[in-house]
Short mmCIF file of C-alpha atoms and ligand atoms in Angstrom, two decimals:
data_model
loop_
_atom_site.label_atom_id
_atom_site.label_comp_id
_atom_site.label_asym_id
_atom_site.label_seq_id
_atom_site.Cartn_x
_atom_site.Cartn_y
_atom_site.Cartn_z
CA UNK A 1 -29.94 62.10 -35.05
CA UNK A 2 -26.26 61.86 -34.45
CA UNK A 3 -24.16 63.78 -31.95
CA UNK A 4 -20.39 64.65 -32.88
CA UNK A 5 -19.19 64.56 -29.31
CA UNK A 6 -20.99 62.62 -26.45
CA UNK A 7 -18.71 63.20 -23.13
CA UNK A 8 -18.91 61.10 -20.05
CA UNK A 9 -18.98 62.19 -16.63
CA UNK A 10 -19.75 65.73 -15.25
CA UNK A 11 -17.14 66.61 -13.26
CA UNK A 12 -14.53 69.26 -14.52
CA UNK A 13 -12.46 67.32 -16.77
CA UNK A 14 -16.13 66.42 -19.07
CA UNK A 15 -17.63 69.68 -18.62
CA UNK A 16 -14.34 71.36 -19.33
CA UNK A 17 -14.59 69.30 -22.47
CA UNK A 18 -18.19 70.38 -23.54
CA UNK A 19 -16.82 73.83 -23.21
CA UNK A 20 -13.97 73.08 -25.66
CA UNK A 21 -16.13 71.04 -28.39
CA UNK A 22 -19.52 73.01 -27.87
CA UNK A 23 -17.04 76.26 -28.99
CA UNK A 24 -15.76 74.16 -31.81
CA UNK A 25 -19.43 73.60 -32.89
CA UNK A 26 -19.03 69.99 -32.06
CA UNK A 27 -23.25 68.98 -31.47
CA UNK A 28 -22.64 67.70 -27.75
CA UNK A 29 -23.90 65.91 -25.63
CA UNK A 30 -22.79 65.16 -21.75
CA UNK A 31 -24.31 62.43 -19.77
CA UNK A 32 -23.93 62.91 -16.46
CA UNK A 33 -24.18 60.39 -13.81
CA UNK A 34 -27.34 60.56 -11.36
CA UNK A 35 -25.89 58.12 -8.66
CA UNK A 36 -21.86 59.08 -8.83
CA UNK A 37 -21.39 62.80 -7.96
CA UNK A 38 -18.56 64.11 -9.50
CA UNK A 39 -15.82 64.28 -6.69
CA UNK A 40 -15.14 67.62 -6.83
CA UNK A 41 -18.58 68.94 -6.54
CA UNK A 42 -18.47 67.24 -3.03
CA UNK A 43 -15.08 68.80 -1.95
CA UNK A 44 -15.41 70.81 1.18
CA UNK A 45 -13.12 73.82 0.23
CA UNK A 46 -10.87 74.27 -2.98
CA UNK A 47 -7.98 77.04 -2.66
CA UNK A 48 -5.11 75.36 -5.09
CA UNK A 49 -7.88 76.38 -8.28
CA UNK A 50 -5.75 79.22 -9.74
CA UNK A 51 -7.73 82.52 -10.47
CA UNK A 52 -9.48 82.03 -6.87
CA UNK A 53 -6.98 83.33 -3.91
CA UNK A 54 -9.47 82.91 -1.47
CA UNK A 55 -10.56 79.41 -2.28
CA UNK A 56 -14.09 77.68 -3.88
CA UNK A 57 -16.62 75.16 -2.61
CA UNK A 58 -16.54 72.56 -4.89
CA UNK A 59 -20.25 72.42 -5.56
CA UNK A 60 -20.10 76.04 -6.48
CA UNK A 61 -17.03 75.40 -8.68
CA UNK A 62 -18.86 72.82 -11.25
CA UNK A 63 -21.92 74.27 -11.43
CA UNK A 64 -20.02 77.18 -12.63
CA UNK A 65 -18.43 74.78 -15.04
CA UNK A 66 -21.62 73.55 -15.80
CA UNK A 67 -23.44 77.32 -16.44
CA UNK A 68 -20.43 78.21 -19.09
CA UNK A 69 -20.69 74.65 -20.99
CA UNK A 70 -24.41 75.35 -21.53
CA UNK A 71 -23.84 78.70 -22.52
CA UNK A 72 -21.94 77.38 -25.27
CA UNK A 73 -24.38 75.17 -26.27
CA UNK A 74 -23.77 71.96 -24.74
CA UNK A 75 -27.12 69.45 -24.21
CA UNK A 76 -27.48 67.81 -21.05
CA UNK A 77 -29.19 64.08 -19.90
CA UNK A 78 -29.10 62.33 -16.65
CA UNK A 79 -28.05 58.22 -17.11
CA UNK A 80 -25.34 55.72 -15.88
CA UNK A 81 -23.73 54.78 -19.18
CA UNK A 82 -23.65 50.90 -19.47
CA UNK A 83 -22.31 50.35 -22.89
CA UNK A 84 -20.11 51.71 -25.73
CA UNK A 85 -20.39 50.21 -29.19
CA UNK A 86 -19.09 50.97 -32.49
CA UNK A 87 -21.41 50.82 -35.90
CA UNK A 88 -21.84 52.74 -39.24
CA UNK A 89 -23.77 55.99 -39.50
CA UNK A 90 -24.22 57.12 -43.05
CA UNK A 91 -20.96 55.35 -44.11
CA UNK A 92 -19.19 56.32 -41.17
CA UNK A 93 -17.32 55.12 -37.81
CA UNK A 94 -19.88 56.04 -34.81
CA UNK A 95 -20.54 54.51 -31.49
CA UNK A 96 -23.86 54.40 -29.66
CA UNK A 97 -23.95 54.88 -25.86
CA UNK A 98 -26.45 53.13 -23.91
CA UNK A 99 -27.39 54.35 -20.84
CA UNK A 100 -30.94 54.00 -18.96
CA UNK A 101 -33.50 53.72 -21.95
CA UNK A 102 -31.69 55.45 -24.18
CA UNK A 103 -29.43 54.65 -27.02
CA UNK A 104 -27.40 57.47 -28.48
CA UNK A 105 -24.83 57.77 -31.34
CA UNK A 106 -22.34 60.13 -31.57
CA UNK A 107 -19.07 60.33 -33.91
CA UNK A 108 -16.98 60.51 -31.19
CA UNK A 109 -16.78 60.07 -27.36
CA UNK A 110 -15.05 61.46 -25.07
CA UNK A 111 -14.63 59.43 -21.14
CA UNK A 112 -14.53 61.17 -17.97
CA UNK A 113 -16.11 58.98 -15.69
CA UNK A 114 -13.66 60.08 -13.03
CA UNK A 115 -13.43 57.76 -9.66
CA UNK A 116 -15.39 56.97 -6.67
CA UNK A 117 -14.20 56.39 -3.00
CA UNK A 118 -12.60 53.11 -2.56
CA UNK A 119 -13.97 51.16 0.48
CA UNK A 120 -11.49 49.29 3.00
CA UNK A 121 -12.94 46.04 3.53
CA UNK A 122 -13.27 46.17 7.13
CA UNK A 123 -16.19 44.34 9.40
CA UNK A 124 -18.57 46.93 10.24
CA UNK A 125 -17.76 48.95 7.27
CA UNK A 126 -20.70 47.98 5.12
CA UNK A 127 -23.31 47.86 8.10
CA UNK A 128 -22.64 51.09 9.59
CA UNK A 129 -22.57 52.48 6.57
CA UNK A 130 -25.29 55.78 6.82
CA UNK A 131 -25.10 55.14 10.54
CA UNK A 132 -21.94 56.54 11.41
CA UNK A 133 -19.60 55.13 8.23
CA UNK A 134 -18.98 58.00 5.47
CA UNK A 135 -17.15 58.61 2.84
CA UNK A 136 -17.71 62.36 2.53
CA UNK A 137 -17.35 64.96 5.15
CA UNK A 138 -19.15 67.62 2.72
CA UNK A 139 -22.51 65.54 3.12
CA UNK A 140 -22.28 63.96 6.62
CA UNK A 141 -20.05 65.84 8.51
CA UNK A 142 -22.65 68.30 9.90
CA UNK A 143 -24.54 65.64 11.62
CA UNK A 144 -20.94 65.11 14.28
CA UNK A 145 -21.53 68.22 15.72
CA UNK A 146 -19.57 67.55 18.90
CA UNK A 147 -18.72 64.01 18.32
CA UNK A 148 -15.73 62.14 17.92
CA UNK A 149 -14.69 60.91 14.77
CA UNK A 150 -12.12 58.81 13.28
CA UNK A 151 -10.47 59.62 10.07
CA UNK A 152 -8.86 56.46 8.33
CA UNK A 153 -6.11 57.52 5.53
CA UNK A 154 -3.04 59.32 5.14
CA UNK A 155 -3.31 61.15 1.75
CA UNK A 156 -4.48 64.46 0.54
CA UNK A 157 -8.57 64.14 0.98
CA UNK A 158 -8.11 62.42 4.65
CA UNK A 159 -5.80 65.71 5.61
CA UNK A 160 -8.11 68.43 4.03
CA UNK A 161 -11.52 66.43 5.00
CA UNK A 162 -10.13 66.04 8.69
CA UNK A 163 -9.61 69.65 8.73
CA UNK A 164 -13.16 70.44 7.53
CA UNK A 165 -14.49 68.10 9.96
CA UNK A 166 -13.24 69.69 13.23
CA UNK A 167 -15.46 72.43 12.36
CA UNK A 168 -17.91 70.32 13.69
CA UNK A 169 -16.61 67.62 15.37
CA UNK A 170 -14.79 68.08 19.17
CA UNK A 171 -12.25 65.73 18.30
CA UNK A 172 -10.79 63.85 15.00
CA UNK A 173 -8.66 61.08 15.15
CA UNK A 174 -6.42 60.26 12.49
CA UNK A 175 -5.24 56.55 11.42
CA UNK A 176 -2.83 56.40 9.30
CA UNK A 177 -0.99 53.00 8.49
CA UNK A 178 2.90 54.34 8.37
CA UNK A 179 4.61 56.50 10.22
CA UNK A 180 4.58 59.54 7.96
CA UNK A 181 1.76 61.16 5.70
CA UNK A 182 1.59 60.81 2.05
CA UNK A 183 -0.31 64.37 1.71
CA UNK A 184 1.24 67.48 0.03
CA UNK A 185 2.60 69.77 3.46
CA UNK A 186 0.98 72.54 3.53
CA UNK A 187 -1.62 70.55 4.41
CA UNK A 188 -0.21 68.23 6.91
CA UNK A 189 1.00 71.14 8.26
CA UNK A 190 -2.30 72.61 9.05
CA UNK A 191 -3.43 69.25 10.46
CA UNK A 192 -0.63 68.99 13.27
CA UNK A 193 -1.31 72.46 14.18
CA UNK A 194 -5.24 72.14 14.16
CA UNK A 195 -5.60 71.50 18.03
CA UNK A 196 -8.60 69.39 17.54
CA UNK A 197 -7.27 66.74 14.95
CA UNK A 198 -4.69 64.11 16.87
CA UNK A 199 -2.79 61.30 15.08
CA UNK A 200 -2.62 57.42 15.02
CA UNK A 201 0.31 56.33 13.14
CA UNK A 202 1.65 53.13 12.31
CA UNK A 203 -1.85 51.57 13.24
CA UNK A 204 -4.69 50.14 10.92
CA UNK A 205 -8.22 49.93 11.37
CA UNK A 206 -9.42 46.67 11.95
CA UNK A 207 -13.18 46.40 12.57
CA UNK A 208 -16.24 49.21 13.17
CA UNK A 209 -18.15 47.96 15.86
CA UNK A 210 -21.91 49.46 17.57
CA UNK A 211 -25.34 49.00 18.11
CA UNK A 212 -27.60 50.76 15.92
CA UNK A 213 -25.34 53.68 15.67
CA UNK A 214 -21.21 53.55 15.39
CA UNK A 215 -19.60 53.38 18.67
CA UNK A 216 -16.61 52.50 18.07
CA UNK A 217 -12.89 51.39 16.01
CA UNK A 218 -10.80 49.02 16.71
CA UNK A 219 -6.99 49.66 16.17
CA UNK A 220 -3.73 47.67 15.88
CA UNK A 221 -0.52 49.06 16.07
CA UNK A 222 1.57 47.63 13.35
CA UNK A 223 4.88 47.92 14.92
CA UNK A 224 3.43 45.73 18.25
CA UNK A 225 0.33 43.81 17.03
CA UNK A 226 -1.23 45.40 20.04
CA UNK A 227 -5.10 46.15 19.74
CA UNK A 228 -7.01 49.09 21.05
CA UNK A 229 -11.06 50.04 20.73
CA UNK A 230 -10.91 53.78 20.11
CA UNK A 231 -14.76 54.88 20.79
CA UNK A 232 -16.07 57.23 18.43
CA UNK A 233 -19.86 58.37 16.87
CA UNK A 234 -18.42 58.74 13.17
CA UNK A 235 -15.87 57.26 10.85
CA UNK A 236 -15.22 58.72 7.44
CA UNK A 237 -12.88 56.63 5.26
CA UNK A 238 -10.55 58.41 2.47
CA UNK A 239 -8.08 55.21 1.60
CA UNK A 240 -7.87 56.05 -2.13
CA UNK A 241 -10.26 56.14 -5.05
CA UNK A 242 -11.13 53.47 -8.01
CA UNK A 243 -11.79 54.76 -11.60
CA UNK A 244 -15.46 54.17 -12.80
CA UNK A 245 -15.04 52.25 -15.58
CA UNK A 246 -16.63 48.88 -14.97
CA UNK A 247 -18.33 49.53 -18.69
CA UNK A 248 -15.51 50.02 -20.95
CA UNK A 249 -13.71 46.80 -20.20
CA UNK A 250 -13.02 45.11 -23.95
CA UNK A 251 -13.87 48.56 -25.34
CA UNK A 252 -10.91 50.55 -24.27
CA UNK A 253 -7.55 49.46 -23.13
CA UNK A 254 -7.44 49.60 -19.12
CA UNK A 255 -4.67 49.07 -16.75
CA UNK A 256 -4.12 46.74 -14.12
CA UNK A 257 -6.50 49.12 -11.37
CA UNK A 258 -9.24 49.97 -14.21
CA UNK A 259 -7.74 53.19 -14.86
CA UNK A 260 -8.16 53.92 -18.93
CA UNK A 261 -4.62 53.83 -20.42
CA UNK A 262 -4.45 56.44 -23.14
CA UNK A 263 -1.90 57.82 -25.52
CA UNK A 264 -0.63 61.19 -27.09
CA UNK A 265 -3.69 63.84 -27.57
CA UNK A 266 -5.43 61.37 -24.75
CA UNK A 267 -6.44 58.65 -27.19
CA UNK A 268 -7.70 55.10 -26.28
CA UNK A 269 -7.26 51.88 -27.71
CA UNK A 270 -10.36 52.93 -29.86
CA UNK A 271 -10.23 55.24 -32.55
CA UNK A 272 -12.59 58.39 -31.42
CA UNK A 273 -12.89 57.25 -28.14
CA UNK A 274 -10.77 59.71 -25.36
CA UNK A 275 -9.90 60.06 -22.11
CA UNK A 276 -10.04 62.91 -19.42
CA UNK A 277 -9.42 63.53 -15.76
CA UNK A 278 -9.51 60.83 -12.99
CA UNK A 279 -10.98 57.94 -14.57
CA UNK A 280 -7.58 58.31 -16.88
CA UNK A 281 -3.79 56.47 -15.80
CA UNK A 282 -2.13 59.07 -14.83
CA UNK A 283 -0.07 60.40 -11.48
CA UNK A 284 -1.47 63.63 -10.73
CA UNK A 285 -5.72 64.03 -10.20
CA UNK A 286 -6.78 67.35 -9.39
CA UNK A 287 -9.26 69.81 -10.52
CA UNK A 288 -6.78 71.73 -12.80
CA UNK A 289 -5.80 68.37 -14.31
CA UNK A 290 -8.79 67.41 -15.14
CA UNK A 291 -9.41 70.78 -17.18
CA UNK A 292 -6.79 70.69 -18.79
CA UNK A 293 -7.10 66.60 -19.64
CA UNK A 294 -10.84 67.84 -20.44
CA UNK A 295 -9.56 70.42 -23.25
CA UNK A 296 -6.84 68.56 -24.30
CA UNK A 297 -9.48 65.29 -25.23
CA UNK A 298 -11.49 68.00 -26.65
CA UNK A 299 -9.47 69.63 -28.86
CA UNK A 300 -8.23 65.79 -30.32
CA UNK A 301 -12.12 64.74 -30.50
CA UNK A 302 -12.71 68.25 -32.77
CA UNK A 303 -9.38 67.16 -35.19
CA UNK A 304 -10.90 63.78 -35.25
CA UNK A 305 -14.59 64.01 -36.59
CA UNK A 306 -13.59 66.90 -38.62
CA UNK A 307 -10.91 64.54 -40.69
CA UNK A 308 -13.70 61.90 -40.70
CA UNK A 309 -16.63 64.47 -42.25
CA UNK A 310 -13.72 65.81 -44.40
CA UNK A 311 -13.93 69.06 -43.47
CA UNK A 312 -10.85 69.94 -41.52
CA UNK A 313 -8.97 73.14 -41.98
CA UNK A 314 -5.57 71.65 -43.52
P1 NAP B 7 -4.33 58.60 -2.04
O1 NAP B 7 -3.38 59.69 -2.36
O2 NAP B 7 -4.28 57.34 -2.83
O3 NAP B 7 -4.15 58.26 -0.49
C1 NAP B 7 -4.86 57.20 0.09
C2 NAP B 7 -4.41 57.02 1.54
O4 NAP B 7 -5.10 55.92 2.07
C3 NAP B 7 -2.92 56.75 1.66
O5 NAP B 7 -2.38 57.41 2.76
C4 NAP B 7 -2.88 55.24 1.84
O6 NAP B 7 -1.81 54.79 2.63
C5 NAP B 7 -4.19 54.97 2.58
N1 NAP B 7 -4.65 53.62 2.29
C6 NAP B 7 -4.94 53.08 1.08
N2 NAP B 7 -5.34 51.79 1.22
C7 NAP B 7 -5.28 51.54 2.55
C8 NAP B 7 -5.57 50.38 3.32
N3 NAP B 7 -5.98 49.24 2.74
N4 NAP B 7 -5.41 50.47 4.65
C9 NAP B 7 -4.99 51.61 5.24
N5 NAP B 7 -4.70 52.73 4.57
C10 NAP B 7 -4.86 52.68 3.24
O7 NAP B 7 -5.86 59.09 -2.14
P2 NAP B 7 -6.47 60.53 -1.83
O8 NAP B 7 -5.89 61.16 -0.63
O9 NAP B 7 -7.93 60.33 -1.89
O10 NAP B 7 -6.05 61.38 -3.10
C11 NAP B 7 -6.39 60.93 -4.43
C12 NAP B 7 -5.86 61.94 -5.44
O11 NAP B 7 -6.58 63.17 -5.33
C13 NAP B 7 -4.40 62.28 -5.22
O12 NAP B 7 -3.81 62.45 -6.48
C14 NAP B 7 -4.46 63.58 -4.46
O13 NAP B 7 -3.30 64.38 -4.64
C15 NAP B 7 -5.69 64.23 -5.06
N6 NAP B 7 -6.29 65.19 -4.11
C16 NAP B 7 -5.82 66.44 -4.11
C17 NAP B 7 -6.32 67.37 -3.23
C18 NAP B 7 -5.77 68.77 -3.26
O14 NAP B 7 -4.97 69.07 -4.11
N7 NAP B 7 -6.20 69.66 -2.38
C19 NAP B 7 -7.31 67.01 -2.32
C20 NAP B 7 -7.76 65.71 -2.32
C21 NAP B 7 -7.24 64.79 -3.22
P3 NAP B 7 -0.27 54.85 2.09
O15 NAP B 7 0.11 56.29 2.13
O16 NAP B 7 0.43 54.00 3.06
O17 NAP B 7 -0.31 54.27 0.70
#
């Protein structure tokens, strides 16, 4: 039993590609993580998706994926892939994929993994983790109902996640390290005019400090080394994400942050293995990206095991 395509990761770049290779008649396969939920499907609200004017939850959003991949045929299984290696099936190039008790070969593979939250390295961070430390407002942000919270990060998730939050929370605080925000404005504008949300610039987070429960931050202002305790019930940290691709290191070519470097028709380093959405180098990681990545990889995984059966349409 061989599969032509086994794809990575079920976020919207990988189930984007099961749509594209189940359609080609590709037999395929998607593992999908049980421990790393894809990013988006934990985004609070989505409204730069085109087609949707009045914005998608993110959950709602890849499980629509999801439906239209199966309806094309694409077989699902639950597993944290651990390893990627090539062998010979009936004469030709395959890899099997390990993951859990299972070993499964496929002609071709397609990667996308995507990224998980990055964590700051702060004291506190680790044991107030679950008791006050978060690093998603979708799943913990209802239980700060009236709190305060601190918001540590300057990008695109802190902005829209610090928004979503203040539907719950009476007041968010945001640290940010410089003195301007790295996030696109339109949503930095909706943060400075969201009464609720106020701003700590030019000041890092030093140490998360409580009892049983988070109580508070404490902050230093770059500019005069002075140090503040800001008290608080909940902090949620959004300082960046790192690609999960602990398992392909000496399989694929990676770059210097683990990101999977890949090439023109989002090849890697190894012939039939590609590349799509986050866990891929590249500047831009959003959902339409990661579609588009996801048929893209697709589309160059069809050309590819159809040359090496011999039956591609010249
Ligand atoms: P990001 O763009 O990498 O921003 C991370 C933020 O954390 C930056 O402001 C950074 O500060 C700060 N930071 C990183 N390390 C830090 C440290 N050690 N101490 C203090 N601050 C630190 O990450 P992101 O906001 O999660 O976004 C990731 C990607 O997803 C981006 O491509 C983004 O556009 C995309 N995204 C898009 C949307 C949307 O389109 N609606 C929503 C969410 C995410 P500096 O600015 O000083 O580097």
């Amino acid at each position: 039993m061989i599969y032509d395509a086994i794809i990575i990761g079920g976020g919207p770049a990988g189930l984007t590609a099961a749509i594209y290779t189940s359609r080609a008649r590709l037999k395929t396969l998607l593992v999908e993580s049980f421990t790393v939920p894809a990013q988006a499907a934990i985004t609070s609200d989505i409204e730069n998706y085109p087609g949707f004017p009045e914005g998608l939850n993110g959950f709602e959003l890849v499980e629509k994926f999801k439906k239209q991949a199966k309806k094309f045929g694409t077989e699902f299984k639950t597993g944290d892939v651990t390893k990627i290696k090539e062998h010979k099936e009936a004469g030709l190039r395959a890899y099997r994929v390990d993951f859990g008790d299972e070993k499964i070969s496929s002609l071709s593979v397609i990667i996308a993994t995507g990224a998980r939250p990055k964590q700051l390295g702060i004291a506190g961070e680790d044991t107030f983790r679950g008791k006050g430390v978060s690093y998603c407002a979708v799943c913990d942000g209802a239980f700060f109902k009236g709190k305060n919270i601190v918001v540590i990060g300057g990008g695109d998730t802190a902005l829209e996640e610090a928004v979503f939050l203040t539907k719950f929370a009476n007041k968010v605080s945001i640290i940010h390290r410089r003195d301007r925000l790295r996030a696109t404005k339109i949503l930095q504008e909706r943060a400075f005019a969201n009464k609720k949300i106020e701003f700590i610039l030019e000041s890092t987070a030093e140490g998360i400090s409580g009892d049983s429960k988070v109580k508070a931050v404490k902050i230093k202002n770059t500019k005069s080394g002075k140090e503040t305790e800001l008290p608080c019930e909940g902090v949620f940290l959004f300082v960046g994400y790192i690609p999960n691709t602990d398992f392909l290191k000496g399989t694929v070519g990676l770059d210097k942050d683990g990101y999977v470097k890949s090439g023109h028709g989002l090849t890697t380093s190894a012939r039939g293995i590609f590349v799509c959405g986050d866990a891929r180098a590249k500047r831009l990681r959003q959902i339409v990206t990661a579609a588009g990545d996801g048929a893209v990889a697709a589309f160059s995984a069809r050309l590819y095991v159809e040359e090496l059966k011999g039956t591609a349409y010249e």
